[in-house]
Coordinates of C-alpha atoms and ligand atoms in Angstrom, one line a residue:
M1 CA -24.1 83.7 252.7
A2 CA -22.7 84.3 256.2
D3 CA -22.7 87.7 257.8
R4 CA -19.6 89.6 256.8
S5 CA -18.8 90.7 260.3
E6 CA -19.1 87.1 261.6
I7 CA -16.6 85.9 259.0
D8 CA -14.3 88.7 260.0
D9 CA -14.8 87.8 263.7
I10 CA -13.9 84.1 263.0
R11 CA -10.8 85.1 261.0
A12 CA -9.7 87.5 263.8
R13 CA -10.1 84.9 266.4
T14 CA -8.4 82.2 264.5
D15 CA -4.6 81.8 264.6
I16 CA -3.7 80.8 261.1
V17 CA -0.4 79.4 262.2
S18 CA -1.8 76.9 264.6
V19 CA -4.4 75.8 262.0
V20 CA -1.8 75.3 259.3
E21 CA 0.6 73.6 261.8
Q22 CA -1.9 70.8 262.2
Y23 CA -0.9 69.8 258.7
V24 CA 2.4 71.4 257.9
T25 CA 5.6 71.8 259.9
L26 CA 6.5 75.5 259.8
K27 CA 9.8 77.2 260.4
R28 CA 10.3 81.0 260.8
A29 CA 11.8 82.7 257.7
G30 CA 11.9 86.5 258.0
R31 CA 8.5 87.9 258.7
N32 CA 6.8 84.7 257.4
L33 CA 6.8 81.1 258.4
K34 CA 7.9 78.5 255.8
G35 CA 7.1 74.8 255.2
L36 CA 6.6 72.2 252.6
C37 CA 3.5 73.0 250.6
P38 CA 0.7 70.5 251.5
F39 CA -0.9 70.9 248.1
H40 CA 2.0 69.8 245.9
N41 CA 5.0 67.6 246.2
E42 CA 8.2 69.4 246.9
K43 CA 11.5 69.0 248.7
S44 CA 12.4 72.6 249.5
P45 CA 9.8 74.7 251.3
S46 CA 7.9 77.2 249.1
F47 CA 4.8 77.4 251.3
Q48 CA 4.6 80.5 253.4
V49 CA 2.3 81.7 256.1
N50 CA 2.1 85.3 257.4
S51 CA 0.4 85.4 260.8
D52 CA 0.0 89.2 260.9
L53 CA -1.9 89.3 257.7
G54 CA -3.6 85.9 258.3
I55 CA -2.7 84.6 254.9
W56 CA -0.8 81.8 253.3
K57 CA 0.8 81.4 249.9
C58 CA 2.6 78.7 247.9
F59 CA 5.4 80.2 245.8
G60 CA 6.0 76.8 244.1
Q61 CA 4.2 74.7 241.7
C62 CA 0.6 75.4 242.7
N63 CA 1.1 79.1 243.2
E64 CA -2.0 79.3 245.3
G65 CA -2.8 81.3 248.4
G66 CA -5.6 82.7 250.5
D67 CA -6.8 83.1 254.0
V68 CA -7.3 80.5 256.8
I69 CA -10.8 79.7 255.5
K70 CA -9.5 78.8 252.0
F71 CA -6.7 76.8 253.6
V72 CA -9.2 74.6 255.6
Q73 CA -11.4 74.4 252.5
K74 CA -8.6 73.1 250.4
I75 CA -6.9 70.8 252.8
E76 CA -10.1 69.2 254.2
N77 CA -11.9 69.4 250.9
L78 CA -14.8 71.3 252.3
S79 CA -17.1 74.0 250.9
F80 CA -16.6 77.6 252.1
Q81 CA -19.6 77.2 254.4
E82 CA -18.3 73.9 255.9
A83 CA -14.8 75.4 256.5
L84 CA -16.3 78.5 258.1
E85 CA -18.5 76.4 260.4
R86 CA -15.5 74.3 261.5
L87 CA -13.5 77.4 262.3
A88 CA -16.4 79.0 264.0
L89 CA -16.7 76.0 266.3
A90 CA -13.0 76.2 267.1
A91 CA -13.1 79.9 267.6
G92 CA -16.2 79.8 269.8
V93 CA -18.1 82.0 267.4
T94 CA -21.9 81.3 267.1
L95 CA -23.1 81.9 263.6
S96 CA -26.2 84.1 264.0
R97 CA -28.7 82.5 261.8
G98 CA -27.9 79.0 263.0
Q99 CA -25.4 76.7 261.4
N100 CA -27.9 74.9 259.2
Q101 CA -27.8 77.5 256.5
Y102 CA -24.1 76.8 255.9
H103 CA -24.7 73.3 254.7
H104 CA -25.5 72.3 251.2
S105 CA -26.6 68.8 252.2
A106 CA -30.3 68.2 252.7
E107 CA -29.5 66.8 256.2
P108 CA -27.8 69.6 258.0
N109 CA -25.3 69.1 260.8
E110 CA -25.0 65.4 260.2
R111 CA -21.4 65.5 261.2
D112 CA -22.1 67.4 264.4
R113 CA -24.8 65.0 265.4
I114 CA -22.3 62.1 264.8
Y115 CA -19.5 63.8 266.8
K116 CA -21.9 64.3 269.7
V117 CA -23.4 60.8 269.8
N118 CA -19.9 59.3 269.4
A119 CA -18.6 61.4 272.3
L120 CA -21.4 60.2 274.5
A121 CA -20.8 56.6 273.4
T122 CA -17.1 56.9 274.1
R123 CA -17.7 57.9 277.7
Y124 CA -20.4 55.2 278.0
Y125 CA -18.0 52.5 276.8
Q126 CA -15.2 53.8 279.1
D127 CA -17.6 53.5 282.1
M128 CA -18.6 50.0 281.1
L129 CA -14.9 49.0 281.0
K130 CA -14.5 50.1 284.6
R131 CA -17.5 47.8 285.5
S132 CA -16.3 44.8 283.6
P133 CA -13.6 42.6 285.4
V134 CA -13.5 40.3 282.3
A135 CA -12.6 43.2 279.9
Q136 CA -10.1 44.6 282.4
E137 CA -8.5 41.2 282.8
Y138 CA -8.3 40.9 279.0
L139 CA -6.5 44.2 278.7
Q140 CA -4.2 43.3 281.5
K141 CA -3.3 40.1 279.8
R142 CA -2.6 42.0 276.6
G143 CA -0.3 44.2 278.6
I144 CA -2.2 47.4 278.0
A145 CA -1.7 49.5 281.2
H146 CA -4.3 51.8 282.7
A147 CA -2.5 54.9 281.5
A148 CA -2.6 53.7 277.9
Q149 CA -6.3 52.7 278.3
E150 CA -7.0 56.3 279.3
A151 CA -4.9 57.9 276.7
F152 CA -6.6 55.9 273.9
L153 CA -10.1 56.2 275.5
I154 CA -10.4 52.4 275.4
G155 CA -13.8 51.1 276.4
F156 CA -16.0 48.0 276.5
A157 CA -19.4 47.3 275.0
P158 CA -21.1 44.8 277.2
D159 CA -22.8 41.8 275.6
A160 CA -26.2 43.3 275.6
W161 CA -28.6 44.4 272.9
D162 CA -29.7 47.7 274.5
G163 CA -26.9 49.0 276.6
L164 CA -26.0 52.0 274.4
V165 CA -29.6 52.4 273.2
T166 CA -30.8 52.8 276.8
H167 CA -28.0 55.1 277.8
L168 CA -28.6 57.4 274.9
A169 CA -32.3 57.5 275.6
Q170 CA -31.5 58.6 279.1
Q171 CA -29.4 61.4 277.7
R172 CA -32.3 62.3 275.4
V173 CA -30.2 61.7 272.3
P174 CA -32.3 60.5 269.3
S175 CA -31.5 56.9 268.4
A176 CA -31.6 58.0 264.8
D177 CA -28.3 59.9 265.5
A178 CA -26.7 56.7 266.8
E179 CA -28.0 54.9 263.7
L180 CA -26.4 57.6 261.5
A181 CA -23.1 57.0 263.4
G182 CA -23.4 53.3 262.7
L183 CA -23.6 52.4 266.4
V184 CA -27.1 51.0 266.5
S185 CA -29.5 49.4 264.0
K186 CA -33.3 49.3 263.6
S187 CA -34.9 46.0 264.5
D188 CA -37.8 44.6 262.5
R189 CA -40.2 45.7 265.2
G190 CA -39.1 49.3 264.8
G191 CA -36.9 49.6 267.9
Y192 CA -33.1 50.0 268.0
F193 CA -30.4 47.6 269.2
D194 CA -26.7 47.9 269.8
K195 CA -24.3 46.8 267.1
L196 CA -21.3 46.6 269.3
R197 CA -21.7 43.8 271.9
G198 CA -19.1 42.0 273.9
R199 CA -16.2 43.9 272.4
L200 CA -13.3 46.0 273.5
I201 CA -13.8 49.5 272.0
F202 CA -11.1 51.6 270.4
P203 CA -12.5 55.0 269.6
I204 CA -11.1 56.5 266.4
L205 CA -10.4 60.2 266.7
D206 CA -9.6 62.6 263.9
V207 CA -6.7 65.1 264.1
Q208 CA -9.0 67.6 265.8
E209 CA -9.5 64.9 268.4
R210 CA -13.2 64.3 267.7
P211 CA -14.4 60.7 267.9
V212 CA -15.4 59.9 264.3
A213 CA -15.7 56.2 264.5
F214 CA -15.0 53.0 266.6
G215 CA -13.1 49.8 266.2
G216 CA -14.3 46.9 268.3
R217 CA -12.5 43.6 269.0
L218 CA -14.4 40.5 270.2
I219 CA -13.3 39.5 273.7
E220 CA -14.5 35.9 273.4
E221 CA -12.8 34.5 270.4
A222 CA -15.5 31.9 269.6
K223 CA -18.7 33.8 268.8
P224 CA -20.5 32.2 266.0
G225 CA -21.2 34.5 263.1
Q226 CA -19.4 37.4 264.7
P227 CA -16.2 38.8 263.1
K228 CA -13.3 39.2 265.4
Y229 CA -12.9 42.9 264.4
W230 CA -15.6 45.4 263.7
N231 CA -15.2 48.9 262.3
S232 CA -17.8 51.7 262.1
P233 CA -19.3 52.1 258.6
E234 CA -18.3 55.2 256.7
T235 CA -20.4 58.2 257.7
P236 CA -20.4 61.9 256.8
A237 CA -17.8 62.2 259.6
F238 CA -15.7 59.1 258.8
V239 CA -13.9 58.4 255.6
K240 CA -12.0 55.1 256.1
S241 CA -9.5 55.6 253.3
R242 CA -8.3 58.9 254.8
T243 CA -8.2 58.0 258.5
L244 CA -5.3 56.5 260.4
Y245 CA -5.8 55.1 263.8
G246 CA -3.7 56.9 266.4
L247 CA -2.8 59.8 264.2
W248 CA -4.3 62.2 266.7
R249 CA -1.7 61.2 269.2
A250 CA 1.1 60.4 266.8
R251 CA 1.1 63.5 264.6
K252 CA 3.6 65.5 266.6
A253 CA 6.1 62.7 266.9
I254 CA 5.8 61.9 263.2
A255 CA 6.5 65.5 262.3
E256 CA 9.4 65.7 264.7
R257 CA 11.1 62.5 263.5
G258 CA 10.1 62.9 259.9
Q259 CA 9.1 59.2 260.0
A260 CA 5.8 57.3 260.5
V261 CA 5.5 53.7 261.4
I262 CA 2.3 52.0 260.1
V263 CA 1.1 48.9 261.8
E264 CA -1.9 46.7 261.2
G265 CA -3.9 46.6 264.4
Y266 CA -5.2 48.9 267.2
T267 CA -3.4 47.0 269.9
D268 CA -0.1 47.3 267.9
V269 CA -0.6 51.1 268.0
V270 CA -1.4 51.2 271.7
A271 CA 1.4 48.8 272.6
A272 CA 3.9 50.9 270.6
H273 CA 2.9 54.2 272.1
Q274 CA 3.0 52.6 275.6
A275 CA 6.6 51.6 274.9
G276 CA 7.5 55.1 273.8
F277 CA 7.2 54.7 270.1
E278 CA 4.8 57.6 269.5
N279 CA 5.1 57.9 265.8
V280 CA 3.0 54.7 265.2
V281 CA -0.4 54.6 263.4
A282 CA -2.6 51.9 261.9
T283 CA -4.8 51.6 258.9
L284 CA -8.4 50.7 259.7
G285 CA -8.8 47.2 258.3
T286 CA -8.2 48.6 254.8
S287 CA -5.2 48.7 252.6
L288 CA -3.0 51.7 252.6
T289 CA -4.5 54.2 250.2
E290 CA -3.3 57.2 248.3
E291 CA -5.1 59.4 250.7
H292 CA -3.3 57.9 253.7
V293 CA 0.0 58.4 251.9
K294 CA -0.9 62.0 251.2
V295 CA -1.8 62.6 254.9
L296 CA 1.5 61.2 256.0
A297 CA 3.5 62.9 253.3
R298 CA 2.6 66.2 254.8
L299 CA 4.2 65.2 258.0
A300 CA 7.1 62.9 257.2
Q301 CA 9.5 62.0 254.4
S302 CA 9.8 58.4 255.4
V303 CA 7.2 55.7 256.2
V304 CA 8.0 52.3 257.7
L305 CA 5.5 49.5 257.1
S306 CA 5.1 46.9 259.8
F307 CA 2.8 44.5 258.1
D308 CA 2.5 40.7 258.1
A309 CA 4.7 39.3 255.3
D310 CA 1.7 37.6 253.8
S311 CA -0.9 40.2 254.5
A312 CA -3.1 41.8 251.9
G313 CA -2.0 45.1 253.3
L314 CA 1.6 44.5 252.4
Q315 CA 0.7 43.3 248.9
A316 CA -1.4 46.4 248.5
A317 CA 1.5 48.6 249.7
F318 CA 3.7 47.0 247.0
R319 CA 1.2 47.9 244.4
A320 CA 1.0 51.4 245.8
A321 CA 4.8 51.9 245.3
K322 CA 4.0 54.5 242.6
I323 CA 1.9 56.5 245.0
F324 CA 4.7 56.7 247.5
E325 CA 7.1 57.7 244.8
A326 CA 4.8 60.4 243.5
Q327 CA 4.5 61.8 247.0
E328 CA 8.3 61.6 247.4
V329 CA 7.9 59.4 250.4
E330 CA 10.5 56.8 251.1
V331 CA 8.9 53.5 252.1
K332 CA 10.7 50.9 254.1
V333 CA 9.5 47.6 255.4
L334 CA 10.0 46.3 258.9
D335 CA 11.5 42.8 258.8
L336 CA 10.3 41.4 262.1
P337 CA 11.3 37.9 263.4
V338 CA 9.0 35.3 261.9
G339 CA 5.7 35.0 263.8
E340 CA 6.1 38.3 265.6
D341 CA 4.2 41.6 265.3
P342 CA 4.9 44.8 267.2
D343 CA 2.3 44.0 269.8
S344 CA 3.8 40.6 270.6
L345 CA 7.3 41.9 270.6
L346 CA 6.6 44.8 272.9
R347 CA 4.4 42.7 275.2
A348 CA 7.4 40.4 275.7
G349 CA 9.4 43.4 276.7
R350 CA 11.5 43.2 273.5
R351 CA 11.6 47.0 273.1
Q352 CA 15.2 46.9 271.8
T353 CA 14.4 44.4 269.1
F354 CA 11.6 46.5 267.8
L355 CA 13.7 49.7 267.9
E356 CA 16.5 47.9 265.9
A357 CA 14.0 46.6 263.4
V358 CA 12.7 50.1 262.8
E359 CA 16.2 51.3 262.3
K360 CA 17.1 48.5 260.0
A361 CA 13.9 48.6 258.0
V362 CA 14.8 48.0 254.3
P363 CA 13.5 49.8 251.2
M364 CA 10.4 48.2 249.8
V365 CA 12.1 46.8 246.7
E366 CA 14.9 45.2 248.8
Y367 CA 12.3 43.7 251.1
R368 CA 10.4 42.2 248.1
I369 CA 13.6 40.7 246.6
R370 CA 14.7 39.2 249.9
Q371 CA 11.2 37.8 250.4
L372 CA 11.3 36.2 247.0
V373 CA 14.7 34.6 247.7
R374 CA 13.5 33.5 251.1
Q375 CA 10.2 32.0 249.9
M376 CA 11.0 30.5 246.6
P377 CA 13.1 27.4 246.1
H378 CA 16.4 27.9 244.1
D379 CA 17.9 24.5 243.9
T380 CA 17.4 23.6 240.3
D381 CA 17.8 25.7 237.1
N382 CA 14.0 25.7 236.7
D383 CA 13.6 27.0 240.3
R384 CA 16.0 29.8 239.5
I385 CA 14.3 30.7 236.3
A386 CA 11.0 30.8 238.1
L387 CA 12.5 33.0 240.8
F388 CA 13.8 35.5 238.2
R389 CA 10.5 35.6 236.4
K390 CA 9.1 37.1 239.6
A391 CA 12.1 39.2 240.4
L392 CA 12.4 41.0 237.0
P393 CA 9.3 43.1 237.3
V394 CA 10.4 44.2 240.8
L395 CA 13.9 45.1 239.5
A396 CA 12.4 46.9 236.5
S397 CA 10.1 48.9 238.8
V398 CA 13.3 50.7 240.1
T399 CA 13.5 53.6 237.7
S400 CA 17.1 54.5 238.6
V401 CA 19.8 52.3 237.0
I402 CA 22.1 53.2 239.9
E403 CA 19.6 52.3 242.6
R404 CA 18.9 49.0 240.9
E405 CA 22.6 47.9 241.2
P406 CA 22.6 46.7 244.8
Y407 CA 19.5 44.6 244.2
I408 CA 21.1 43.0 241.2
R409 CA 24.0 42.1 243.4
I410 CA 21.6 40.5 246.0
L411 CA 20.0 38.4 243.2
A412 CA 23.2 37.4 241.3
P413 CA 24.0 34.3 243.4
Y414 CA 20.5 32.9 242.5
H415 CA 20.9 33.4 238.7
P416 CA 21.0 30.2 236.7
Q417 CA 24.4 31.3 235.2
Y418 CA 26.0 32.2 238.4
S419 CA 28.5 29.4 238.0
Y420 CA 30.1 31.5 235.3
G421 CA 31.0 34.1 237.9
A422 CA 29.2 36.9 239.8
A423 CA 30.1 39.6 237.2
Y424 CA 28.7 37.5 234.4
A425 CA 25.5 36.8 236.2
E426 CA 25.0 40.4 237.1
D427 CA 25.5 41.4 233.4
Q428 CA 22.9 38.8 232.4
I429 CA 20.4 40.2 234.9
R430 CA 21.0 43.8 233.5
E431 CA 20.3 42.4 230.0
D432 CA 17.2 40.6 231.3
V433 CA 15.9 43.8 232.9
K434 CA 16.4 45.7 229.6
A435 CA 14.7 42.9 227.7
Y436 CA 11.8 42.9 230.2
Q437 CA 11.4 46.7 230.0
S438 CA 11.3 46.8 226.2
G439 CA 9.0 43.8 226.2
H440 CA 6.6 45.7 228.4
A441 CA 6.9 49.1 226.8
G442 CA 3.4 50.2 225.9
S443 CA 1.7 48.1 228.5
D444 CA 0.4 49.7 231.7
G445 CA 3.6 49.3 233.7
A446 CA 5.4 52.1 235.5
V447 CA 8.6 51.4 233.6
Q448 CA 8.2 53.1 230.3
H449 CA 6.6 56.2 231.8
A450 CA 9.4 56.9 234.2
P451 CA 12.0 59.3 232.9
P452 CA 15.7 58.3 233.3
S453 CA 16.8 59.1 236.8
G454 CA 18.9 62.0 235.7
E455 CA 15.9 63.8 234.3
M456 CA 13.8 63.1 237.3
D457 CA 14.7 66.1 239.3
A458 CA 14.4 68.5 236.5
H459 CA 11.1 67.0 235.7
R460 CA 9.8 67.4 239.2
R461 CA 11.1 70.9 239.8
P462 CA 8.2 73.1 240.6
T463 CA 7.3 75.3 237.7
E464 CA 8.0 79.0 238.4
P465 CA 5.0 81.2 238.1
A466 CA 4.9 82.8 234.7
K467 CA 7.4 85.7 234.3
L468 CA 5.7 89.0 234.1
D469 CA 6.2 91.3 231.2
A470 CA 6.7 95.1 231.7
T471 CA 3.0 95.7 232.0
G472 CA 2.6 92.9 234.4
V473 CA 5.4 94.3 236.5
A474 CA 3.9 97.8 236.5
E475 CA 0.5 96.4 237.6
H476 CA 2.1 94.3 240.2
E477 CA 4.0 97.3 241.7
L478 CA 0.9 99.5 241.7
L479 CA -1.2 96.9 243.4
R480 CA 1.6 96.3 245.9
A481 CA 1.5 100.0 246.7
L482 CA -2.3 99.9 247.2
V483 CA -1.9 97.1 249.8
S484 CA 1.3 98.4 251.3
G485 CA -0.3 100.1 254.2
D486 CA 1.6 103.3 253.3
P487 CA -1.1 105.9 252.8
E488 CA 1.1 108.2 250.7
L489 CA 1.8 105.4 248.2
S490 CA -1.6 103.9 248.1
L491 CA -3.3 107.3 247.8
Y492 CA -0.9 108.3 245.0
V493 CA -2.0 105.2 243.0
Y494 CA -5.6 105.7 243.9
G495 CA -5.5 109.3 242.6
S496 CA -3.4 108.6 239.5
I497 CA -5.0 105.7 237.7
R498 CA -8.4 104.0 237.4
P499 CA -8.9 100.2 237.7
E500 CA -9.9 100.1 234.0
A501 CA -6.3 101.0 233.1
F502 CA -5.1 97.6 234.4
F503 CA -4.8 95.1 231.7
S504 CA -4.8 91.8 233.4
V505 CA -8.2 90.6 234.4
D506 CA -7.2 89.7 237.9
A507 CA -5.3 92.9 238.6
R508 CA -8.2 95.0 237.3
A509 CA -10.6 93.1 239.6
I510 CA -8.4 93.5 242.6
A511 CA -7.9 97.2 242.0
D512 CA -11.6 97.6 241.5
R513 CA -12.4 95.9 244.8
L514 CA -9.7 97.8 246.7
Y515 CA -11.0 101.2 245.3
T516 CA -14.6 100.2 246.3
Q517 CA -13.4 99.3 249.7
Y518 CA -11.6 102.6 250.1
V519 CA -14.7 104.5 249.1
R520 CA -16.7 102.5 251.6
T521 CA -14.4 102.3 254.6
G522 CA -11.7 104.9 254.0
A523 CA -9.0 102.3 254.0
F524 CA -7.3 99.6 251.9
N525 CA -7.6 96.4 254.0
A526 CA -6.0 93.7 251.9
A527 CA -6.4 90.9 254.5
V528 CA -10.1 91.5 254.5
L529 CA -10.2 91.5 250.7
V530 CA -8.4 88.2 250.5
S531 CA -11.3 86.5 252.3
E532 CA -13.9 88.4 250.3
L533 CA -12.5 87.4 246.9
E534 CA -14.4 84.4 245.5
D535 CA -12.1 83.9 242.6
A536 CA -9.2 81.6 243.4
G537 CA -6.9 83.3 240.7
Q538 CA -7.5 86.7 242.3
Q539 CA -6.8 85.3 245.8
N540 CA -3.6 83.9 244.5
V541 CA -2.5 87.2 242.9
L542 CA -3.4 89.2 246.1
T543 CA -1.6 86.9 248.5
A544 CA 1.5 86.9 246.3
L545 CA 1.4 90.7 246.5
L546 CA 1.0 90.7 250.2
M547 CA 3.9 88.4 250.7
D548 CA 6.2 90.0 248.2
E549 CA 9.5 90.7 249.9
K550 CA 11.0 92.6 247.0
A551 CA 12.6 96.0 247.1
P552 CA 10.8 98.7 249.0
L553 CA 8.4 100.8 247.0
N554 CA 9.1 104.4 246.1
L555 CA 7.1 107.2 244.5
K556 CA 9.3 107.6 241.5
A557 CA 9.0 103.9 240.4
L558 CA 5.2 104.2 240.9
E559 CA 5.1 107.2 238.6
D560 CA 6.9 105.2 236.0
S561 CA 4.4 102.3 236.4
V562 CA 1.4 104.7 236.1
G563 CA 3.1 106.2 233.0
H564 CA 3.6 102.8 231.5
L565 CA 0.0 101.7 231.9
K566 CA -1.3 105.0 230.6
N567 CA 0.9 104.9 227.6
K568 CA -0.2 101.5 226.8
V569 CA -3.9 102.5 227.0
D570 CA -3.2 105.4 224.8
N571 CA -1.3 103.3 222.3
I572 CA -4.1 100.8 222.0
E573 CA -6.7 103.5 221.7
R574 CA -4.6 105.2 219.0
E575 CA -4.2 101.9 217.1
K576 CA -7.9 101.3 217.2
L577 CA -8.7 104.8 215.9
R578 CA -6.0 104.5 213.2
E579 CA -7.6 101.3 212.0
R580 CA -11.0 102.9 211.9
I581 CA -9.6 105.9 209.9
D582 CA -7.6 103.6 207.6
S583 CA -10.7 101.5 206.8
G584 CA -12.7 104.7 206.2
N585 CA -15.1 103.9 209.0
A586 CA -14.2 106.6 211.5
T587 CA -16.8 109.1 212.5
R588 CA -16.0 112.8 212.5
E589 CA -15.9 112.6 216.3
E590 CA -13.3 109.9 216.2
M591 CA -11.2 111.8 213.6
R592 CA -11.2 114.8 215.9
S593 CA -10.2 112.9 219.1
F594 CA -7.4 111.2 217.1
T595 CA -5.8 114.5 216.1
L596 CA -6.5 116.0 219.5
L597 CA -4.9 113.2 221.4
F598 CA -2.2 111.8 219.1
G599 CA -1.9 114.4 216.4
K600 CA 1.8 114.8 216.9
K601 CA 2.5 111.1 216.4
Ligands
LIG701 ZN1 2.2 74.4 246.5

């Protein structure tokens, strides 16, 4: 376990607001900052951060809270030690017994070794680009200006087997680290060789702007046996399904506009940023995953996909429609002129066309329906029947009857019975959708699971934390007094009631820790205690207390709370004794205490 004072030091030097703001857009609300909880889906903000206390708390569905370490742990899915180490690095605190001890993995510091070797490689590739007229010419032809090259740290790997290997050896960096990062491989003879050769290099940075991986594009198209695009393998520092290219530069713009544009290639991202579209990111040669969507959902409510109409990426996005819906992210699809992608449009100086396309992006369902109509023949009745066979599942995937209507109107002219009139065709489609849905009930479709649209909101409303009973309220108020910072109130509670008198397990544990802390340090320091508590439930209770903005405390109410708890203890004790007496099992001692304590009742 880390040294207590080091943990305190790290916490003191870390601004919780700036850490949280890397993931959540915060607005001031009273003495706290408010935003959308990154740990559950919600439309109105119930996530709060208090910078003075250094704590956060979700007052919505997940009802969780804690200090900055717990936040980093949860959001980055790290162990306590890993989160601590990350914050220590950022705060410039050196952990005394070396950082190795904080790792659970057998290979300590793998990530740090990868960051280091990647940073060296990035600079090396950038230098190589300056020395390669061919690579520079290529970038120039692609319209990537010098400023964008610098901004995206673009580089070049010469067509040599040992360029990086030699450079790293000169820097005294072990080749094994570069192998760990996926940049070099071991040859049969035991030496190492460069994996990236003759490629433009696009370093991939995480949101903390650390190089976690690389993308490489062949400069010469025809290289036998060499794929055009190359991506780093996954490493302890690089999880492909969670990483978006360009997010480190796009995050702010995405949060400001509430919208992210996702494209398919590195050059699309660079070209877009260069043209002033700074909310553009790319997936890394993978389909859009649930993790990507979650990352973006923390920043934006709307995502625009700019994928090739026939691309696997777009097909995967269609299949992922449920993920977007679950994250309450609206997905639209960019309908670019045939044969164009963002890069080609922007290179041709058609900035306005791209801008309009983003503004006119259509909802995913509409895009799919328009694509079907565009791509499938509809001359004969058989064509039309085939078209509707494909369109029905798309229509049925729209859970809201009202939202489905416009799509029915788009499709009506292609219905086999359109000759009987638009209204008749629309009715037929509605019937067909119903028939489709009942025919697919029980299968693994989205349709039968989705509640009717009217119920949707109620269904999603965050559950309120359980209402406290009178005892719960009394305990809450007493704990609140203990952490209030008002010595008169906290010492009254301390002097009036023992931790054992608290009924809830969490409340008793918190009281116990606070009392111990007071004995040891002469003060009740709740912010310190938040970080000391290992139990998530107790952390949640304590952060809720600290952020409670209810009525101010007063001595009279506290006396009542103490009285309530003491009464309850007495009642339980009396009942126990009465039971023992009634069953004839009471000792003489118990008989005496019963009459002494409760004789009158
Ligand atoms: Zn939450």
